[in-house]
Amino acid sequence: MDQVAETFEAQRDRLLAIGHRMLGSHADAEDVVQEAWLRLARQDTATIDNLPGWLTTVVGRICLDVLRSRHTHPEAPYDDLVVTVDDGPTPDDQVALADSVGLALAAILRSLQPSERLAFVLHDLFLVPFDEIGRIVGRSTDAAKMLASRARRKVRTPERLTIARQEQRQVIEAFRAAALGGDFEELLRLLDPDVKLTVDTPDGMVVILGATKVATGARMSGGEGVQFRAVLVDGLPGYVSWRPDGTPVSIIAFTVVDGRIVRVTVVTDPAKLRSMDLPDPQ
């Protein structure tokens, strides 16, 4: 078992990296790797031909179960929310820009279906062969390739994310103007037909699907005297809004793909807003 433990420890950082990319949480990644160790301890290691590969498969399956559970029982999305003012990149702001790009990539990974995310992360980021990925998700090698291909169409490279920031901001500025002006047709033009809106309210999570329903609600969201400031929310373009007395009303983040809004996430829970480190109103 000592040799097995040594091999596990040698793989720990890699397994943690897979877990973090899959789940977007260091704590969850630690839990997944610990569970993999417990499963290894119960396994007859003489039956394992390739221990690193076995561990990758186990971690992948545990992550897949966690992601599927999240889709069935959505959790509040912003326990570790990072909100920064979006003044646009400057030559002296490359570190902050790189950080925001990394956050944006993580946020877009969260928008993928669990199997798509697993195929993309394991193959494109960790070079796991598609036949192994197929075994993890219970599909053929060709099906695993298709999952990764669909994910790539949704995930932008860091370079493309940087270029796209201004384009994304233009889309959501147009969305905000249409929402405040009640322009239903413009809202429909800007929203992907399958857009998903998630709202974190004091009473729990509310999920709305489809452009028509999201646009209908958006037309009623502009309050008189509400002040907005452009921010990056976990690297995604968005806004913080305040009442005239400076009380925060909401945080809203947008995922924009190919010029259309595919995901909108809003936090309106006053208790959560008070607990966050938000920028000051302009």
PDB file of C-alpha atoms in Angstrom:
ATOM      1  CA  MET A   1       0.000   0.000   0.000  1.00  0.00           C
ATOM      2  CA  ASP A   2       2.969   2.333   0.552  1.00  0.00           C
ATOM      3  CA  GLN A   3       3.725   2.323  -3.175  1.00  0.00           C
ATOM      4  CA  VAL A   4       0.062   2.975  -3.934  1.00  0.00           C
ATOM      5  CA  ALA A   5       0.025   5.880  -1.471  1.00  0.00           C
ATOM      6  CA  GLU A   6       3.155   7.336  -3.062  1.00  0.00           C
ATOM      7  CA  THR A   7       1.594   7.124  -6.508  1.00  0.00           C
ATOM      8  CA  PHE A   8      -1.583   8.755  -5.220  1.00  0.00           C
ATOM      9  CA  GLU A   9       0.375  11.619  -3.651  1.00  0.00           C
ATOM     10  CA  ALA A  10       2.312  12.082  -6.882  1.00  0.00           C
ATOM     11  CA  GLN A  11      -1.030  12.431  -8.697  1.00  0.00           C
ATOM     12  CA  ARG A  12      -2.726  14.613  -6.072  1.00  0.00           C
ATOM     13  CA  ASP A  13      -1.964  18.012  -7.632  1.00  0.00           C
ATOM     14  CA  ARG A  14      -3.139  16.831 -11.039  1.00  0.00           C
ATOM     15  CA  LEU A  15      -6.337  15.383  -9.568  1.00  0.00           C
ATOM     16  CA  LEU A  16      -6.988  18.597  -7.642  1.00  0.00           C
ATOM     17  CA  ALA A  17      -6.506  20.599 -10.835  1.00  0.00           C
ATOM     18  CA  ILE A  18      -9.022  18.395 -12.655  1.00  0.00           C
ATOM     19  CA  GLY A  19     -11.493  18.734  -9.795  1.00  0.00           C
ATOM     20  CA  HIS A  20     -11.112  22.497  -9.663  1.00  0.00           C
ATOM     21  CA  ARG A  21     -11.571  22.922 -13.419  1.00  0.00           C
ATOM     22  CA  MET A  22     -14.584  20.629 -13.345  1.00  0.00           C
ATOM     23  CA  LEU A  23     -16.309  22.088 -10.287  1.00  0.00           C
ATOM     24  CA  GLY A  24     -14.937  25.626 -10.029  1.00  0.00           C
ATOM     25  CA  SER A  25     -14.269  25.261  -6.308  1.00  0.00           C
ATOM     26  CA  HIS A  26     -11.059  24.422  -4.459  1.00  0.00           C
ATOM     27  CA  ALA A  27     -13.042  23.040  -1.509  1.00  0.00           C
ATOM     28  CA  ASP A  28     -15.131  20.774  -3.736  1.00  0.00           C
ATOM     29  CA  ALA A  29     -11.998  19.607  -5.532  1.00  0.00           C
ATOM     30  CA  GLU A  30     -10.429  18.662  -2.185  1.00  0.00           C
ATOM     31  CA  ASP A  31     -13.563  16.689  -1.277  1.00  0.00           C
ATOM     32  CA  VAL A  32     -13.514  14.851  -4.602  1.00  0.00           C
ATOM     33  CA  VAL A  33      -9.858  13.874  -4.280  1.00  0.00           C
ATOM     34  CA  GLN A  34     -10.434  12.707  -0.702  1.00  0.00           C
ATOM     35  CA  GLU A  35     -13.338  10.546  -1.891  1.00  0.00           C
ATOM     36  CA  ALA A  36     -11.104   9.106  -4.619  1.00  0.00           C
ATOM     37  CA  TRP A  37      -8.550   8.163  -1.950  1.00  0.00           C
ATOM     38  CA  LEU A  38     -11.242   6.441   0.128  1.00  0.00           C
ATOM     39  CA  ARG A  39     -12.401   4.472  -2.903  1.00  0.00           C
ATOM     40  CA  LEU A  40      -8.820   3.499  -3.661  1.00  0.00           C
ATOM     41  CA  ALA A  41      -8.388   2.255  -0.093  1.00  0.00           C
ATOM     42  CA  ARG A  42     -11.380  -0.065  -0.600  1.00  0.00           C
ATOM     43  CA  GLN A  43     -10.162  -1.291  -3.984  1.00  0.00           C
ATOM     44  CA  ASP A  44      -8.054  -4.383  -4.627  1.00  0.00           C
ATOM     45  CA  THR A  45      -5.121  -2.554  -6.189  1.00  0.00           C
ATOM     46  CA  ALA A  46      -3.912  -5.768  -7.828  1.00  0.00           C
ATOM     47  CA  THR A  47      -6.816  -5.334 -10.274  1.00  0.00           C
ATOM     48  CA  ILE A  48      -5.620  -1.854 -11.336  1.00  0.00           C
ATOM     49  CA  ASP A  49      -3.287  -1.879 -14.337  1.00  0.00           C
ATOM     50  CA  ASN A  50      -2.875   1.893 -14.642  1.00  0.00           C
ATOM     51  CA  LEU A  51      -3.302   3.672 -11.310  1.00  0.00           C
ATOM     52  CA  PRO A  52      -3.070   7.273 -12.636  1.00  0.00           C
ATOM     53  CA  GLY A  53      -5.679   6.426 -15.270  1.00  0.00           C
ATOM     54  CA  TRP A  54      -7.890   4.731 -12.685  1.00  0.00           C
ATOM     55  CA  LEU A  55      -7.702   7.789 -10.428  1.00  0.00           C
ATOM     56  CA  THR A  56      -8.550  10.101 -13.324  1.00  0.00           C
ATOM     57  CA  THR A  57     -11.597   7.975 -14.126  1.00  0.00           C
ATOM     58  CA  VAL A  58     -12.773   7.953 -10.513  1.00  0.00           C
ATOM     59  CA  VAL A  59     -12.301  11.705 -10.081  1.00  0.00           C
ATOM     60  CA  GLY A  60     -14.073  12.324 -13.391  1.00  0.00           C
ATOM     61  CA  ARG A  61     -17.067  10.207 -12.389  1.00  0.00           C
ATOM     62  CA  ILE A  62     -17.346  11.844  -8.973  1.00  0.00           C
ATOM     63  CA  CYS A  63     -17.188  15.305 -10.569  1.00  0.00           C
ATOM     64  CA  LEU A  64     -19.823  14.273 -13.102  1.00  0.00           C
ATOM     65  CA  ASP A  65     -22.130  13.160 -10.286  1.00  0.00           C
ATOM     66  CA  VAL A  66     -21.606  16.475  -8.479  1.00  0.00           C
ATOM     67  CA  LEU A  67     -22.317  18.516 -11.627  1.00  0.00           C
ATOM     68  CA  ARG A  68     -25.459  16.520 -12.409  1.00  0.00           C
ATOM     69  CA  SER A  69     -26.648  17.038  -8.852  1.00  0.00           C
ATOM     70  CA  ARG A  70     -26.117  20.779  -9.230  1.00  0.00           C
ATOM     71  CA  HIS A  71     -28.218  20.803 -12.410  1.00  0.00           C
ATOM     72  CA  THR A  72     -31.016  18.949 -10.613  1.00  0.00           C
ATOM     73  CA  HIS A  73     -30.768  20.977  -7.404  1.00  0.00           C
ATOM     74  CA  PRO A  74     -29.344  24.416  -8.307  1.00  0.00           C
ATOM     75  CA  GLU A  75     -27.373  26.127  -5.580  1.00  0.00           C
ATOM     76  CA  ALA A  76     -26.754  29.789  -4.949  1.00  0.00           C
ATOM     77  CA  PRO A  77     -24.090  30.625  -7.557  1.00  0.00           C
ATOM     78  CA  TYR A  78     -22.121  33.353  -5.830  1.00  0.00           C
ATOM     79  CA  ASP A  79     -20.793  32.196  -2.491  1.00  0.00           C
ATOM     80  CA  ASP A  80     -17.331  33.460  -3.510  1.00  0.00           C
ATOM     81  CA  LEU A  81     -18.398  36.256  -5.848  1.00  0.00           C
ATOM     82  CA  VAL A  82     -15.676  38.502  -7.247  1.00  0.00           C
ATOM     83  CA  VAL A  83     -17.047  41.884  -8.384  1.00  0.00           C
ATOM     84  CA  THR A  84     -14.677  44.466  -9.864  1.00  0.00           C
ATOM     85  CA  VAL A  85     -15.241  47.729 -11.704  1.00  0.00           C
ATOM     86  CA  ASP A  86     -15.099  47.295 -15.483  1.00  0.00           C
ATOM     87  CA  ASP A  87     -13.307  50.391 -16.742  1.00  0.00           C
ATOM     88  CA  GLY A  88     -11.821  48.504 -19.695  1.00  0.00           C
ATOM     89  CA  PRO A  89      -8.246  47.187 -19.992  1.00  0.00           C
ATOM     90  CA  THR A  90      -5.307  49.549 -19.832  1.00  0.00           C
ATOM     91  CA  PRO A  91      -1.607  48.920 -20.562  1.00  0.00           C
ATOM     92  CA  ASP A  92      -0.932  48.942 -16.807  1.00  0.00           C
ATOM     93  CA  ASP A  93      -3.753  46.510 -16.023  1.00  0.00           C
ATOM     94  CA  GLN A  94      -2.585  43.311 -17.694  1.00  0.00           C
ATOM     95  CA  VAL A  95      -2.485  41.254 -14.486  1.00  0.00           C
ATOM     96  CA  ALA A  96      -6.048  42.195 -13.596  1.00  0.00           C
ATOM     97  CA  LEU A  97      -7.099  41.535 -17.170  1.00  0.00           C
ATOM     98  CA  ALA A  98      -5.524  38.089 -17.125  1.00  0.00           C
ATOM     99  CA  ASP A  99      -7.315  37.348 -13.848  1.00  0.00           C
ATOM    100  CA  SER A 100     -10.650  38.416 -15.307  1.00  0.00           C
ATOM    101  CA  VAL A 101     -10.088  36.273 -18.401  1.00  0.00           C
ATOM    102  CA  GLY A 102      -9.434  33.255 -16.203  1.00  0.00           C
ATOM    103  CA  LEU A 103     -12.590  33.949 -14.220  1.00  0.00           C
ATOM    104  CA  ALA A 104     -14.587  34.390 -17.409  1.00  0.00           C
ATOM    105  CA  LEU A 105     -13.358  31.071 -18.768  1.00  0.00           C
ATOM    106  CA  ALA A 106     -14.361  29.388 -15.507  1.00  0.00           C
ATOM    107  CA  ALA A 107     -17.779  31.004 -15.695  1.00  0.00           C
ATOM    108  CA  ILE A 108     -18.325  29.816 -19.264  1.00  0.00           C
ATOM    109  CA  LEU A 109     -17.243  26.306 -18.276  1.00  0.00           C
ATOM    110  CA  ARG A 110     -20.018  26.412 -15.676  1.00  0.00           C
ATOM    111  CA  SER A 111     -22.531  27.025 -18.464  1.00  0.00           C
ATOM    112  CA  LEU A 112     -21.665  23.727 -20.204  1.00  0.00           C
ATOM    113  CA  GLN A 113     -23.670  20.568 -19.713  1.00  0.00           C
ATOM    114  CA  PRO A 114     -21.885  18.195 -17.267  1.00  0.00           C
ATOM    115  CA  SER A 115     -20.791  15.693 -19.934  1.00  0.00           C
ATOM    116  CA  GLU A 116     -19.607  18.483 -22.259  1.00  0.00           C
ATOM    117  CA  ARG A 117     -17.586  20.039 -19.489  1.00  0.00           C
ATOM    118  CA  LEU A 118     -15.981  16.746 -18.536  1.00  0.00           C
ATOM    119  CA  ALA A 119     -15.041  15.922 -22.130  1.00  0.00           C
ATOM    120  CA  PHE A 120     -13.583  19.385 -22.729  1.00  0.00           C
ATOM    121  CA  VAL A 121     -11.671  19.613 -19.453  1.00  0.00           C
ATOM    122  CA  LEU A 122     -10.229  16.104 -19.533  1.00  0.00           C
ATOM    123  CA  HIS A 123      -9.267  16.050 -23.210  1.00  0.00           C
ATOM    124  CA  ASP A 124      -8.354  19.640 -24.063  1.00  0.00           C
ATOM    125  CA  LEU A 125      -6.829  20.647 -20.732  1.00  0.00           C
ATOM    126  CA  PHE A 126      -5.465  17.337 -19.392  1.00  0.00           C
ATOM    127  CA  LEU A 127      -4.945  15.292 -22.600  1.00  0.00           C
ATOM    128  CA  VAL A 128      -7.065  12.330 -21.501  1.00  0.00           C
ATOM    129  CA  PRO A 129      -7.837  10.093 -24.527  1.00  0.00           C
ATOM    130  CA  PHE A 130     -11.405  10.071 -25.807  1.00  0.00           C
ATOM    131  CA  ASP A 131     -11.812   6.324 -25.265  1.00  0.00           C
ATOM    132  CA  GLU A 132     -11.202   6.844 -21.535  1.00  0.00           C
ATOM    133  CA  ILE A 133     -13.591   9.806 -21.484  1.00  0.00           C
ATOM    134  CA  GLY A 134     -16.205   7.656 -23.215  1.00  0.00           C
ATOM    135  CA  ARG A 135     -15.946   5.063 -20.457  1.00  0.00           C
ATOM    136  CA  ILE A 136     -16.374   7.749 -17.790  1.00  0.00           C
ATOM    137  CA  VAL A 137     -19.549   9.191 -19.334  1.00  0.00           C
ATOM    138  CA  GLY A 138     -20.871   5.829 -20.510  1.00  0.00           C
ATOM    139  CA  ARG A 139     -20.710   6.640 -24.224  1.00  0.00           C
ATOM    140  CA  SER A 140     -18.722   5.649 -27.289  1.00  0.00           C
ATOM    141  CA  THR A 141     -15.417   7.230 -28.244  1.00  0.00           C
ATOM    142  CA  ASP A 142     -17.088   9.082 -31.122  1.00  0.00           C
ATOM    143  CA  ALA A 143     -19.787  10.393 -28.791  1.00  0.00           C
ATOM    144  CA  ALA A 144     -17.102  11.663 -26.400  1.00  0.00           C
ATOM    145  CA  LYS A 145     -15.461  13.496 -29.306  1.00  0.00           C
ATOM    146  CA  MET A 146     -18.798  15.116 -30.143  1.00  0.00           C
ATOM    147  CA  LEU A 147     -19.220  16.273 -26.535  1.00  0.00           C
ATOM    148  CA  ALA A 148     -15.830  17.971 -26.619  1.00  0.00           C
ATOM    149  CA  SER A 149     -16.574  19.499 -30.015  1.00  0.00           C
ATOM    150  CA  ARG A 150     -19.837  21.027 -28.752  1.00  0.00           C
ATOM    151  CA  ALA A 151     -18.018  22.403 -25.726  1.00  0.00           C
ATOM    152  CA  ARG A 152     -15.310  24.007 -27.873  1.00  0.00           C
ATOM    153  CA  ARG A 153     -17.918  25.912 -29.838  1.00  0.00           C
ATOM    154  CA  LYS A 154     -19.120  27.477 -26.599  1.00  0.00           C
ATOM    155  CA  VAL A 155     -15.769  28.067 -24.903  1.00  0.00           C
ATOM    156  CA  ARG A 156     -13.585  30.895 -26.156  1.00  0.00           C
ATOM    157  CA  THR A 157      -9.826  30.848 -25.837  1.00  0.00           C
ATOM    158  CA  PRO A 158      -8.282  33.398 -23.426  1.00  0.00           C
ATOM    159  CA  GLU A 159      -7.134  35.451 -26.417  1.00  0.00           C
ATOM    160  CA  ARG A 160     -10.635  35.514 -27.877  1.00  0.00           C
ATOM    161  CA  LEU A 161     -12.112  36.319 -24.459  1.00  0.00           C
ATOM    162  CA  THR A 162      -9.902  39.387 -24.237  1.00  0.00           C
ATOM    163  CA  ILE A 163     -10.886  40.587 -27.701  1.00  0.00           C
ATOM    164  CA  ALA A 164     -14.561  39.857 -27.033  1.00  0.00           C
ATOM    165  CA  ARG A 165     -14.878  41.933 -23.856  1.00  0.00           C
ATOM    166  CA  GLN A 166     -15.782  45.119 -25.700  1.00  0.00           C
ATOM    167  CA  GLU A 167     -18.179  43.261 -27.990  1.00  0.00           C
ATOM    168  CA  GLN A 168     -19.885  41.645 -25.006  1.00  0.00           C
ATOM    169  CA  ARG A 169     -20.210  44.982 -23.242  1.00  0.00           C
ATOM    170  CA  GLN A 170     -21.896  46.442 -26.319  1.00  0.00           C
ATOM    171  CA  VAL A 171     -24.437  43.604 -26.307  1.00  0.00           C
ATOM    172  CA  ILE A 172     -25.362  44.018 -22.659  1.00  0.00           C
ATOM    173  CA  GLU A 173     -25.493  47.828 -22.934  1.00  0.00           C
ATOM    174  CA  ALA A 174     -28.032  47.312 -25.714  1.00  0.00           C
ATOM    175  CA  PHE A 175     -29.887  44.825 -23.497  1.00  0.00           C
ATOM    176  CA  ARG A 176     -30.043  47.265 -20.578  1.00  0.00           C
ATOM    177  CA  ALA A 177     -31.287  50.073 -22.832  1.00  0.00           C
ATOM    178  CA  ALA A 178     -33.967  47.791 -24.271  1.00  0.00           C
ATOM    179  CA  ALA A 179     -35.015  46.615 -20.800  1.00  0.00           C
ATOM    180  CA  LEU A 180     -35.299  50.162 -19.464  1.00  0.00           C
ATOM    181  CA  GLY A 181     -37.131  51.278 -22.601  1.00  0.00           C
ATOM    182  CA  GLY A 182     -39.454  48.283 -22.742  1.00  0.00           C
ATOM    183  CA  ASP A 183     -38.335  47.327 -26.258  1.00  0.00           C
ATOM    184  CA  PHE A 184     -39.534  43.728 -26.364  1.00  0.00           C
ATOM    185  CA  GLU A 185     -38.432  43.018 -29.941  1.00  0.00           C
ATOM    186  CA  GLU A 186     -34.902  44.275 -29.265  1.00  0.00           C
ATOM    187  CA  LEU A 187     -34.705  42.119 -26.148  1.00  0.00           C
ATOM    188  CA  LEU A 188     -35.685  39.061 -28.182  1.00  0.00           C
ATOM    189  CA  ARG A 189     -33.021  39.923 -30.764  1.00  0.00           C
ATOM    190  CA  LEU A 190     -30.310  40.071 -28.109  1.00  0.00           C
ATOM    191  CA  LEU A 191     -31.342  36.918 -26.229  1.00  0.00           C
ATOM    192  CA  ASP A 192     -30.507  33.398 -27.337  1.00  0.00           C
ATOM    193  CA  PRO A 193     -33.749  31.405 -27.800  1.00  0.00           C
ATOM    194  CA  ASP A 194     -32.604  28.992 -25.068  1.00  0.00           C
ATOM    195  CA  VAL A 195     -31.320  31.652 -22.661  1.00  0.00           C
ATOM    196  CA  LYS A 196     -31.316  30.712 -18.973  1.00  0.00           C
ATOM    197  CA  LEU A 197     -32.015  33.274 -16.251  1.00  0.00           C
ATOM    198  CA  THR A 198     -31.126  32.367 -12.661  1.00  0.00           C
ATOM    199  CA  VAL A 199     -32.154  34.734  -9.861  1.00  0.00           C
ATOM    200  CA  ASP A 200     -30.855  34.368  -6.300  1.00  0.00           C
ATOM    201  CA  THR A 201     -33.687  35.802  -4.154  1.00  0.00           C
ATOM    202  CA  PRO A 202     -34.338  35.884  -0.396  1.00  0.00           C
ATOM    203  CA  ASP A 203     -36.764  32.986  -0.947  1.00  0.00           C
ATOM    204  CA  GLY A 204     -34.302  30.836  -2.894  1.00  0.00           C
ATOM    205  CA  MET A 205     -33.302  30.260  -6.487  1.00  0.00           C
ATOM    206  CA  VAL A 206     -35.633  31.077  -9.374  1.00  0.00           C
ATOM    207  CA  VAL A 207     -34.826  29.714 -12.841  1.00  0.00           C
ATOM    208  CA  ILE A 208     -36.492  31.019 -16.024  1.00  0.00           C
ATOM    209  CA  LEU A 209     -35.864  29.434 -19.415  1.00  0.00           C
ATOM    210  CA  GLY A 210     -36.418  30.844 -22.893  1.00  0.00           C
ATOM    211  CA  ALA A 211     -36.080  34.238 -24.553  1.00  0.00           C
ATOM    212  CA  THR A 212     -39.784  35.153 -24.425  1.00  0.00           C
ATOM    213  CA  LYS A 213     -40.097  34.647 -20.663  1.00  0.00           C
ATOM    214  CA  VAL A 214     -36.767  36.335 -19.909  1.00  0.00           C
ATOM    215  CA  ALA A 215     -37.594  39.319 -22.133  1.00  0.00           C
ATOM    216  CA  THR A 216     -41.030  39.700 -20.525  1.00  0.00           C
ATOM    217  CA  GLY A 217     -39.473  39.911 -17.074  1.00  0.00           C
ATOM    218  CA  ALA A 218     -36.659  42.187 -18.220  1.00  0.00           C
ATOM    219  CA  ARG A 219     -39.108  44.835 -19.432  1.00  0.00           C
ATOM    220  CA  MET A 220     -40.271  45.308 -15.847  1.00  0.00           C
ATOM    221  CA  SER A 221     -36.816  45.466 -14.253  1.00  0.00           C
ATOM    222  CA  GLY A 222     -35.987  49.153 -14.680  1.00  0.00           C
ATOM    223  CA  GLY A 223     -36.801  51.092 -11.508  1.00  0.00           C
ATOM    224  CA  GLU A 224     -36.990  54.878 -11.389  1.00  0.00           C
ATOM    225  CA  GLY A 225     -33.849  56.462  -9.965  1.00  0.00           C
ATOM    226  CA  VAL A 226     -31.880  53.209  -9.978  1.00  0.00           C
ATOM    227  CA  GLN A 227     -28.174  53.783 -10.627  1.00  0.00           C
ATOM    228  CA  PHE A 228     -26.032  51.294 -12.551  1.00  0.00           C
ATOM    229  CA  ARG A 229     -22.292  50.709 -12.711  1.00  0.00           C
ATOM    230  CA  ALA A 230     -20.512  48.415 -15.154  1.00  0.00           C
ATOM    231  CA  VAL A 231     -18.615  45.620 -13.403  1.00  0.00           C
ATOM    232  CA  LEU A 232     -17.022  42.262 -14.028  1.00  0.00           C
ATOM    233  CA  VAL A 233     -18.782  39.498 -12.105  1.00  0.00           C
ATOM    234  CA  ASP A 234     -16.424  36.535 -11.799  1.00  0.00           C
ATOM    235  CA  GLY A 235     -14.887  37.866 -14.997  1.00  0.00           C
ATOM    236  CA  LEU A 236     -18.193  38.175 -16.856  1.00  0.00           C
ATOM    237  CA  PRO A 237     -19.596  41.567 -17.914  1.00  0.00           C
ATOM    238  CA  GLY A 238     -22.445  42.822 -15.787  1.00  0.00           C
ATOM    239  CA  TYR A 239     -23.797  45.546 -13.546  1.00  0.00           C
ATOM    240  CA  VAL A 240     -24.368  46.485  -9.957  1.00  0.00           C
ATOM    241  CA  SER A 241     -27.452  48.607  -9.348  1.00  0.00           C
ATOM    242  CA  TRP A 242     -28.261  50.860  -6.383  1.00  0.00           C
ATOM    243  CA  ARG A 243     -31.245  52.803  -5.105  1.00  0.00           C
ATOM    244  CA  PRO A 244     -30.843  56.594  -4.791  1.00  0.00           C
ATOM    245  CA  ASP A 245     -29.939  56.141  -1.100  1.00  0.00           C
ATOM    246  CA  GLY A 246     -26.980  53.900  -2.038  1.00  0.00           C
ATOM    247  CA  THR A 247     -28.586  50.588  -1.074  1.00  0.00           C
ATOM    248  CA  PRO A 248     -27.563  47.850  -3.530  1.00  0.00           C
ATOM    249  CA  VAL A 249     -30.496  46.433  -5.482  1.00  0.00           C
ATOM    250  CA  SER A 250     -28.904  43.689  -7.546  1.00  0.00           C
ATOM    251  CA  ILE A 251     -25.872  42.201  -9.223  1.00  0.00           C
ATOM    252  CA  ILE A 252     -26.358  40.889 -12.735  1.00  0.00           C
ATOM    253  CA  ALA A 253     -23.906  38.934 -14.895  1.00  0.00           C
ATOM    254  CA  PHE A 254     -24.211  37.974 -18.552  1.00  0.00           C
ATOM    255  CA  THR A 255     -22.696  35.180 -20.607  1.00  0.00           C
ATOM    256  CA  VAL A 256     -22.563  36.300 -24.253  1.00  0.00           C
ATOM    257  CA  VAL A 257     -21.779  33.868 -27.077  1.00  0.00           C
ATOM    258  CA  ASP A 258     -21.687  34.923 -30.736  1.00  0.00           C
ATOM    259  CA  GLY A 259     -23.427  38.212 -30.062  1.00  0.00           C
ATOM    260  CA  ARG A 260     -26.328  36.790 -28.068  1.00  0.00           C
ATOM    261  CA  ILE A 261     -26.965  36.451 -24.353  1.00  0.00           C
ATOM    262  CA  VAL A 262     -27.112  32.769 -23.407  1.00  0.00           C
ATOM    263  CA  ARG A 263     -27.135  33.076 -19.624  1.00  0.00           C
ATOM    264  CA  VAL A 264     -28.133  35.764 -17.130  1.00  0.00           C
ATOM    265  CA  THR A 265     -27.445  35.398 -13.417  1.00  0.00           C
ATOM    266  CA  VAL A 266     -28.868  37.846 -10.902  1.00  0.00           C
ATOM    267  CA  VAL A 267     -28.423  38.256  -7.151  1.00  0.00           C
ATOM    268  CA  THR A 268     -31.188  40.229  -5.409  1.00  0.00           C
ATOM    269  CA  ASP A 269     -30.990  38.755  -1.907  1.00  0.00           C
ATOM    270  CA  PRO A 270     -30.338  41.821   0.327  1.00  0.00           C
ATOM    271  CA  ALA A 271     -28.468  39.769   2.923  1.00  0.00           C
ATOM    272  CA  LYS A 272     -26.048  38.429   0.333  1.00  0.00           C
ATOM    273  CA  LEU A 273     -25.627  41.837  -1.281  1.00  0.00           C
ATOM    274  CA  ARG A 274     -24.746  43.364   2.105  1.00  0.00           C
ATOM    275  CA  SER A 275     -22.116  40.691   2.708  1.00  0.00           C
ATOM    276  CA  MET A 276     -20.323  41.301  -0.603  1.00  0.00           C
ATOM    277  CA  ASP A 277     -17.398  43.594  -1.282  1.00  0.00           C
ATOM    278  CA  LEU A 278     -19.049  45.821  -3.887  1.00  0.00           C
ATOM    279  CA  PRO A 279     -17.654  48.941  -5.568  1.00  0.00           C
ATOM    280  CA  ASP A 280     -19.127  52.305  -4.677  1.00  0.00           C
ATOM    281  CA  PRO A 281     -21.794  53.893  -6.888  1.00  0.00           C
ATOM    282  CA  GLN A 282     -20.334  56.354  -9.372  1.00  0.00           C
TER     283      GLN A 282
END
